[in-house]
PDB file of N, CA and C in Angstrom:
ATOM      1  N   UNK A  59      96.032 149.576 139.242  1.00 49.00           N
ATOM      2  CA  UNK A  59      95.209 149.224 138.088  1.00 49.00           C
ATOM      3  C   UNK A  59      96.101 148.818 136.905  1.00 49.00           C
ATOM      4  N   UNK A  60      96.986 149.654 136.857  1.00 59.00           N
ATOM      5  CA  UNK A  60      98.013 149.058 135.401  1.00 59.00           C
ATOM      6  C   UNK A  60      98.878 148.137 135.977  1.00 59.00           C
ATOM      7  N   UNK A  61      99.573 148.035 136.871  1.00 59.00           N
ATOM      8  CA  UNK A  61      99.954 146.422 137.498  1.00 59.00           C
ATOM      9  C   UNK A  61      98.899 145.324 137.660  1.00 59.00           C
ATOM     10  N   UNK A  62      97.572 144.998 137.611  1.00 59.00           N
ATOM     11  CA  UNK A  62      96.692 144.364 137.512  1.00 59.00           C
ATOM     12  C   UNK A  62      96.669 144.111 136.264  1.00 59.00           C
ATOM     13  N   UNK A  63      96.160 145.013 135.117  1.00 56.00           N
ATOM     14  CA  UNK A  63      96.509 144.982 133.312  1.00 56.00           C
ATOM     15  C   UNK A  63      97.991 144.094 133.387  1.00 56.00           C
ATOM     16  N   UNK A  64      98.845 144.809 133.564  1.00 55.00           N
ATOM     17  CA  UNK A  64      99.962 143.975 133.506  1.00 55.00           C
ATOM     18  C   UNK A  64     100.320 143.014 133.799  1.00 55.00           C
ATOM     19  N   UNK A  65      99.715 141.975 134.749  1.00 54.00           N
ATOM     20  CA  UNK A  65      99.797 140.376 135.481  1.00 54.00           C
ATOM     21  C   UNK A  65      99.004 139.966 134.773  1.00 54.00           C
ATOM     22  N   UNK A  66      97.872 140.876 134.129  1.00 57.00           N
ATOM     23  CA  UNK A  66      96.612 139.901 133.444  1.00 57.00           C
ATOM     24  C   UNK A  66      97.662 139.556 132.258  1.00 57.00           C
ATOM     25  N   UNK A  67      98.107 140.557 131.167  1.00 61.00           N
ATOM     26  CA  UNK A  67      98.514 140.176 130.141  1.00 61.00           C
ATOM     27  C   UNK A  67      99.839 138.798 130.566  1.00 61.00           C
ATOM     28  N   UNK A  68     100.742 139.169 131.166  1.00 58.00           N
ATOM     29  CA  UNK A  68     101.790 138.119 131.403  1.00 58.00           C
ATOM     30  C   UNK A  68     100.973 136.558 131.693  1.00 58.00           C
ATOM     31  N   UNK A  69      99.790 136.720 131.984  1.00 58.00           N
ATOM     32  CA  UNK A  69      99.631 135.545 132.685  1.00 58.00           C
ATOM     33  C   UNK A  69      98.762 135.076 131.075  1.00 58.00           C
ATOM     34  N   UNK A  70      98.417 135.824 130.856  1.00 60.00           N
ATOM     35  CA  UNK A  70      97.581 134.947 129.432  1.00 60.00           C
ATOM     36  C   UNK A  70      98.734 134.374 128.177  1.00 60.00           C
ATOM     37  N   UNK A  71      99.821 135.321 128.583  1.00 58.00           N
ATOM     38  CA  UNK A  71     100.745 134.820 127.483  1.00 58.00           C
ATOM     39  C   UNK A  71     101.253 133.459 127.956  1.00 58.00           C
ATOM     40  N   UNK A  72     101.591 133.398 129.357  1.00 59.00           N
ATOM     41  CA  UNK A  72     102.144 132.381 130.278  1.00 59.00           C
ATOM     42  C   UNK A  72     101.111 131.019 129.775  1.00 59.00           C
ATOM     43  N   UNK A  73     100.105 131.533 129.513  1.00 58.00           N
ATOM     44  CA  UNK A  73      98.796 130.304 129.217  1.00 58.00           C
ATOM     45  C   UNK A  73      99.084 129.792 127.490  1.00 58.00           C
ATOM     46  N   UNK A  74      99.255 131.290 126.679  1.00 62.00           N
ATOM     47  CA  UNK A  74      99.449 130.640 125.557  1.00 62.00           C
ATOM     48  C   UNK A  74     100.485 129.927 125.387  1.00 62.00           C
ATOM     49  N   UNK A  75     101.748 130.076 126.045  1.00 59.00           N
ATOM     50  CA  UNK A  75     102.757 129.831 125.434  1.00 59.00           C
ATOM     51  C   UNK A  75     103.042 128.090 126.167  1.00 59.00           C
ATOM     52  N   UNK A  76     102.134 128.409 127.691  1.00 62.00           N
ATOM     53  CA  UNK A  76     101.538 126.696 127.492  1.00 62.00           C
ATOM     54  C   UNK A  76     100.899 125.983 126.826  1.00 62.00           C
ATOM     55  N   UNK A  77      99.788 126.507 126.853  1.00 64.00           N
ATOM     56  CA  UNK A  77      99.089 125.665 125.420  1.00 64.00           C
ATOM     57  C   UNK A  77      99.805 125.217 124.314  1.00 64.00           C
ATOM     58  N   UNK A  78     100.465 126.145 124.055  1.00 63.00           N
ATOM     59  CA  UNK A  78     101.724 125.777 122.720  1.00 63.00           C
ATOM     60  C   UNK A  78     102.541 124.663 123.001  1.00 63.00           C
ATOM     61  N   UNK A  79     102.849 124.917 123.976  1.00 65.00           N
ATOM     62  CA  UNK A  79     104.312 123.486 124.476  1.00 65.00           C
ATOM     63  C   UNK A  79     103.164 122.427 124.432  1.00 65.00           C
ATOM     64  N   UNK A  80     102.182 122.368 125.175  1.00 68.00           N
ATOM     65  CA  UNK A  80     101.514 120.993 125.402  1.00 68.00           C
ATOM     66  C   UNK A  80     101.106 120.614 123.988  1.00 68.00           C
ATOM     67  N   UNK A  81     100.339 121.448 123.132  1.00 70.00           N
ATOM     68  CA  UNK A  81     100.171 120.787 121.714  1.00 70.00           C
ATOM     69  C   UNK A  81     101.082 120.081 120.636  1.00 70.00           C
ATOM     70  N   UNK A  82     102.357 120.821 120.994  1.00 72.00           N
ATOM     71  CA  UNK A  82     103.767 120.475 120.035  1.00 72.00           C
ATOM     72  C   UNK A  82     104.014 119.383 120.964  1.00 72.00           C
ATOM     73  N   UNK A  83     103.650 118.890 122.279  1.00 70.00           N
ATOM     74  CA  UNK A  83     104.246 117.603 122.587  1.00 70.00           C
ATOM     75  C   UNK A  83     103.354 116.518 122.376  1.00 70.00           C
ATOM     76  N   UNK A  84     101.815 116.800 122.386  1.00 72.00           N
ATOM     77  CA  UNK A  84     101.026 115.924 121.848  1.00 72.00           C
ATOM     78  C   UNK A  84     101.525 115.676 120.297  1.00 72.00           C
ATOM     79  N   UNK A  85     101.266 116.923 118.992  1.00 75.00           N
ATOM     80  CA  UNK A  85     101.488 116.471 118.038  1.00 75.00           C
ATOM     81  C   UNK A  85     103.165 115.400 117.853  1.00 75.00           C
ATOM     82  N   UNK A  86     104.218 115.751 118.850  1.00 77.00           N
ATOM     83  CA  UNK A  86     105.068 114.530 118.467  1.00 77.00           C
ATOM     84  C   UNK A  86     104.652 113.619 118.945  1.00 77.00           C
ATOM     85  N   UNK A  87     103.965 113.140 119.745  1.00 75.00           N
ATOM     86  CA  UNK A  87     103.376 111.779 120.434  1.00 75.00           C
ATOM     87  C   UNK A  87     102.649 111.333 119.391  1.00 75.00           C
ATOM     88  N   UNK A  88     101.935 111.881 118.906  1.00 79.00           N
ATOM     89  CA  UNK A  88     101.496 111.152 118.160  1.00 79.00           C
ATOM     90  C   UNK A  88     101.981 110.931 117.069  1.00 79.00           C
ATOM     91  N   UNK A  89     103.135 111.434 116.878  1.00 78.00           N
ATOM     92  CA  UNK A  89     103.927 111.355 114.865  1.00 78.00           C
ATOM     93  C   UNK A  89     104.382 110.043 115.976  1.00 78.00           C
ATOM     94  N   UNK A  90     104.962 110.131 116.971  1.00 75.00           N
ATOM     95  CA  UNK A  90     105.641 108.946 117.183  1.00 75.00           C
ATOM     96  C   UNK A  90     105.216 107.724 117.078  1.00 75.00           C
ATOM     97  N   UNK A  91     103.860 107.665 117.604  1.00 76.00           N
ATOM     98  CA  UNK A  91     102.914 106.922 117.780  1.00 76.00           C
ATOM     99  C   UNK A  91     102.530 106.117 116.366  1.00 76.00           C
ATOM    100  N   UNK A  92     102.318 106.715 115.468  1.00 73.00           N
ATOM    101  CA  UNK A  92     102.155 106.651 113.949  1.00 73.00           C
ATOM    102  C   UNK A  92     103.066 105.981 113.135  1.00 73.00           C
ATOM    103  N   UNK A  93     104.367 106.433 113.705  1.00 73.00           N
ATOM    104  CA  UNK A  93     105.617 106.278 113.290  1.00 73.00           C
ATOM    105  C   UNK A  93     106.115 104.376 113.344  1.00 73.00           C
ATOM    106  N   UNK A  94     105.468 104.457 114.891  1.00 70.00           N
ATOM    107  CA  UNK A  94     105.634 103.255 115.266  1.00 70.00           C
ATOM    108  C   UNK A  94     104.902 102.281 114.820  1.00 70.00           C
ATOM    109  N   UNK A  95     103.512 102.563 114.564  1.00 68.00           N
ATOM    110  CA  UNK A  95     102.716 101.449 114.036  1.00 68.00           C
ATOM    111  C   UNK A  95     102.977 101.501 112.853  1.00 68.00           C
ATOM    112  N   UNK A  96     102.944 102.483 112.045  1.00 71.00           N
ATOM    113  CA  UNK A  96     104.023 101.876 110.556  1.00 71.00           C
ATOM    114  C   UNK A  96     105.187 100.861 110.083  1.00 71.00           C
ATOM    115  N   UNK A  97     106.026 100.890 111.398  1.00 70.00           N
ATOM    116  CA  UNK A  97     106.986 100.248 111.634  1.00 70.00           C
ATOM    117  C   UNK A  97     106.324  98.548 112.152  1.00 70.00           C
ATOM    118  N   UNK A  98     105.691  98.342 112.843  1.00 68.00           N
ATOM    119  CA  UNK A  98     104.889  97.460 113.203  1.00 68.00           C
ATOM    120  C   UNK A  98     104.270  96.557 112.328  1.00 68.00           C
ATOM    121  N   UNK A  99     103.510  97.627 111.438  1.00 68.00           N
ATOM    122  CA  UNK A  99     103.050  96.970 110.200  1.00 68.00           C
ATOM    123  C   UNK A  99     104.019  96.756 109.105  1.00 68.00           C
ATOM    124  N   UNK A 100     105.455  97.087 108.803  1.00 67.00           N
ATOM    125  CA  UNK A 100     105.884  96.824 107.951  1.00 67.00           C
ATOM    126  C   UNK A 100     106.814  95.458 108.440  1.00 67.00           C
ATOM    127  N   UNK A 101     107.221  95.512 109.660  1.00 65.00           N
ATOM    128  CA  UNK A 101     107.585  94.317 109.861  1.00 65.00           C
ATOM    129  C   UNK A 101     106.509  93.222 110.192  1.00 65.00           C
ATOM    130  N   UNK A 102     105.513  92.982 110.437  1.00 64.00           N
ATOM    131  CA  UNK A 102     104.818  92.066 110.203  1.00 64.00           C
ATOM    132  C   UNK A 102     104.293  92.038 108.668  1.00 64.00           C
ATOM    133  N   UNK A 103     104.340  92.642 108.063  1.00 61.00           N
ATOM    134  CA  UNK A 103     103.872  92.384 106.455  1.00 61.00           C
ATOM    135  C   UNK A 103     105.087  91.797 105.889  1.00 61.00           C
ATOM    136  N   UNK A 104     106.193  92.124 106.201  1.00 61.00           N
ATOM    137  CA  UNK A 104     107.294  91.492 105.932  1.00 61.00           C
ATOM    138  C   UNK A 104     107.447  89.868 105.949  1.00 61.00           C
ATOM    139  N   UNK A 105     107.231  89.536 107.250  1.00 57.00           N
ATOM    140  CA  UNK A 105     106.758  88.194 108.045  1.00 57.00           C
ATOM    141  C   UNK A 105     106.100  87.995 107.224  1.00 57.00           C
ATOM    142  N   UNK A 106     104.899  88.307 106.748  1.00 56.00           N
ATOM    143  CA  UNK A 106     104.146  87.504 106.082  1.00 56.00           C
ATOM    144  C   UNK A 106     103.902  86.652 104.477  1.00 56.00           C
ATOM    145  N   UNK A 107     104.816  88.146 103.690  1.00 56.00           N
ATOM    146  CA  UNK A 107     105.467  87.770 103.061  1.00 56.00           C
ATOM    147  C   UNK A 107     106.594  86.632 103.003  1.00 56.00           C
ATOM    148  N   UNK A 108     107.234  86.274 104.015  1.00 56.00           N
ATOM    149  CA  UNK A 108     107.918  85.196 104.068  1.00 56.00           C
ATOM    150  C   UNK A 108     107.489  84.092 104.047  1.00 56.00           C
ATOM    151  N   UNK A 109     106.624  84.221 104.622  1.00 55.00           N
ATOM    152  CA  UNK A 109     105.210  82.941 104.827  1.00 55.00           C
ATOM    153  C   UNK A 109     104.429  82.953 103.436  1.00 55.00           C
ATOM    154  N   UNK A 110     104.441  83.364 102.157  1.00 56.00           N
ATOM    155  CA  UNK A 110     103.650  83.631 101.485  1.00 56.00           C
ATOM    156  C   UNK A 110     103.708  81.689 100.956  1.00 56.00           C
ATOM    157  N   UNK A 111     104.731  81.241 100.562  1.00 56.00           N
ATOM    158  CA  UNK A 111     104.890  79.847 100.524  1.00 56.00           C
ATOM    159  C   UNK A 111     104.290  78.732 101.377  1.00 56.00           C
ATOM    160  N   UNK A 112     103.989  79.320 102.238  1.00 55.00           N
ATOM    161  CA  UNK A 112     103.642  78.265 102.764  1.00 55.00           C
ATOM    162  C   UNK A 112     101.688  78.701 103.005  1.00 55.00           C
ATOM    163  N   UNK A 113     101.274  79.593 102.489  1.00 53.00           N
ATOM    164  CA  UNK A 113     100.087  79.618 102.656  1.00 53.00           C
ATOM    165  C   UNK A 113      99.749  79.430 100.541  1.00 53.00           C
ATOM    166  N   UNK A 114     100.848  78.876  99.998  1.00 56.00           N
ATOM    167  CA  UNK A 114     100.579  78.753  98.463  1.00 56.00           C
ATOM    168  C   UNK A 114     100.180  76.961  98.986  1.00 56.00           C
ATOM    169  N   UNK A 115     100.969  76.594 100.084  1.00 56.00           N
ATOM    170  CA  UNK A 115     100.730  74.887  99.684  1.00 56.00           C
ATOM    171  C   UNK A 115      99.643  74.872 100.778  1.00 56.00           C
ATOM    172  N   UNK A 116      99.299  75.647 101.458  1.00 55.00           N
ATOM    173  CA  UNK A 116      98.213  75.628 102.199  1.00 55.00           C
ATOM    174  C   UNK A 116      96.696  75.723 101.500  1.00 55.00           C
ATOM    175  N   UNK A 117      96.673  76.569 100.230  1.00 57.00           N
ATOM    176  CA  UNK A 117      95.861  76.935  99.362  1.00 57.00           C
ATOM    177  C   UNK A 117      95.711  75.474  98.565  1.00 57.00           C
ATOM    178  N   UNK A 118      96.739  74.515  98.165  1.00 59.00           N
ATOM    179  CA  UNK A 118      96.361  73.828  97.371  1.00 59.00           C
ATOM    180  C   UNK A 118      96.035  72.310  98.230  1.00 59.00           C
ATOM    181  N   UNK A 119      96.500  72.623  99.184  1.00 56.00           N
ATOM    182  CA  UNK A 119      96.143  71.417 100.197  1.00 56.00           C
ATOM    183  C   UNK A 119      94.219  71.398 100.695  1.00 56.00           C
ATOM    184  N   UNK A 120      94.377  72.786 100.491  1.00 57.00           N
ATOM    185  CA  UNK A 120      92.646  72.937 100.480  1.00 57.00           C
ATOM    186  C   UNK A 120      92.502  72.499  99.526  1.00 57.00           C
ATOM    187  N   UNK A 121      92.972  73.038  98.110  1.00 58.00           N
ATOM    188  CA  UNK A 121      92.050  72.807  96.896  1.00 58.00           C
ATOM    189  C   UNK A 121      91.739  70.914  96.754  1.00 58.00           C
ATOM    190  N   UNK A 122      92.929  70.481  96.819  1.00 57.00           N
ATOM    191  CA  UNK A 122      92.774  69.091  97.166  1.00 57.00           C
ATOM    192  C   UNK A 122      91.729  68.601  97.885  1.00 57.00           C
ATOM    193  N   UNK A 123      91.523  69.038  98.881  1.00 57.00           N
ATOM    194  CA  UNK A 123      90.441  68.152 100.159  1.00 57.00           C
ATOM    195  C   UNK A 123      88.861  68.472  99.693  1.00 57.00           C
ATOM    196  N   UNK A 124      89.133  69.709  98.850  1.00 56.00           N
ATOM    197  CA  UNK A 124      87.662  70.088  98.234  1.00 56.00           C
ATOM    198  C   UNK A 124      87.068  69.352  96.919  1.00 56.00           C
ATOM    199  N   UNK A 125      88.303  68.589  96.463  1.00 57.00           N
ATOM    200  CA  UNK A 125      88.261  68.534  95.276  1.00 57.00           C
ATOM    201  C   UNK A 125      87.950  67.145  95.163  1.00 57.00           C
ATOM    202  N   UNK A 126      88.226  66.447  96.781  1.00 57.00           N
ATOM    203  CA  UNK A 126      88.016  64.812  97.245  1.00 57.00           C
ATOM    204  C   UNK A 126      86.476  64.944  98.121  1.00 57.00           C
ATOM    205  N   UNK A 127      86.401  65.799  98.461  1.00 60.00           N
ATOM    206  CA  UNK A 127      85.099  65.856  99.015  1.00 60.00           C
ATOM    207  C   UNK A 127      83.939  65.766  97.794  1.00 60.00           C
ATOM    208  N   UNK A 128      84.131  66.612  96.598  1.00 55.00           N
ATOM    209  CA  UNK A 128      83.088  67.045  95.721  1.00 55.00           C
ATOM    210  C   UNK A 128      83.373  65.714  95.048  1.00 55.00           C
ATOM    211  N   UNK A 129      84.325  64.777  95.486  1.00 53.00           N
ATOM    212  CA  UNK A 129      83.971  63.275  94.180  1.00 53.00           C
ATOM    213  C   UNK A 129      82.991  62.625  94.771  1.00 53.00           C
TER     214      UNK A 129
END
């Protein structure tokens, strides 16, 4: 009976102390995960910023065609 108590307790700790590992490897998966699409988005915002010139003569190349249409 107290070797029965005793496998029960080892085995629930055995459970918590899984549960624990699996959550601390999800929560880095996902910092990573996070981590990465930050990174993702800062280099494409970057990009786009580079491009910001060319969507200024893109803007006025519209304003132009609107501005020949409405004569």
């Amino acid at each position: 009976m107290a070797l029965d108590a005793y496998i029960d307790r080892t085995e629930q700790g055995q459970y918590r102390l899984t549960n624990h590992y699996r959550s601390s490897i999800y929560t880095f998966n996902s910092f990573l995960k996070n981590t990465m699409f930050d990174f993702s988005n800062l280099i494409y915002n970057s990009g786009s910023m580079r491009n910001l010139n060319d969507g200024k003569n893109l803007q006025q190349q519209t304003n132009t065609c609107q501005n020949d249409i409405s004569l």
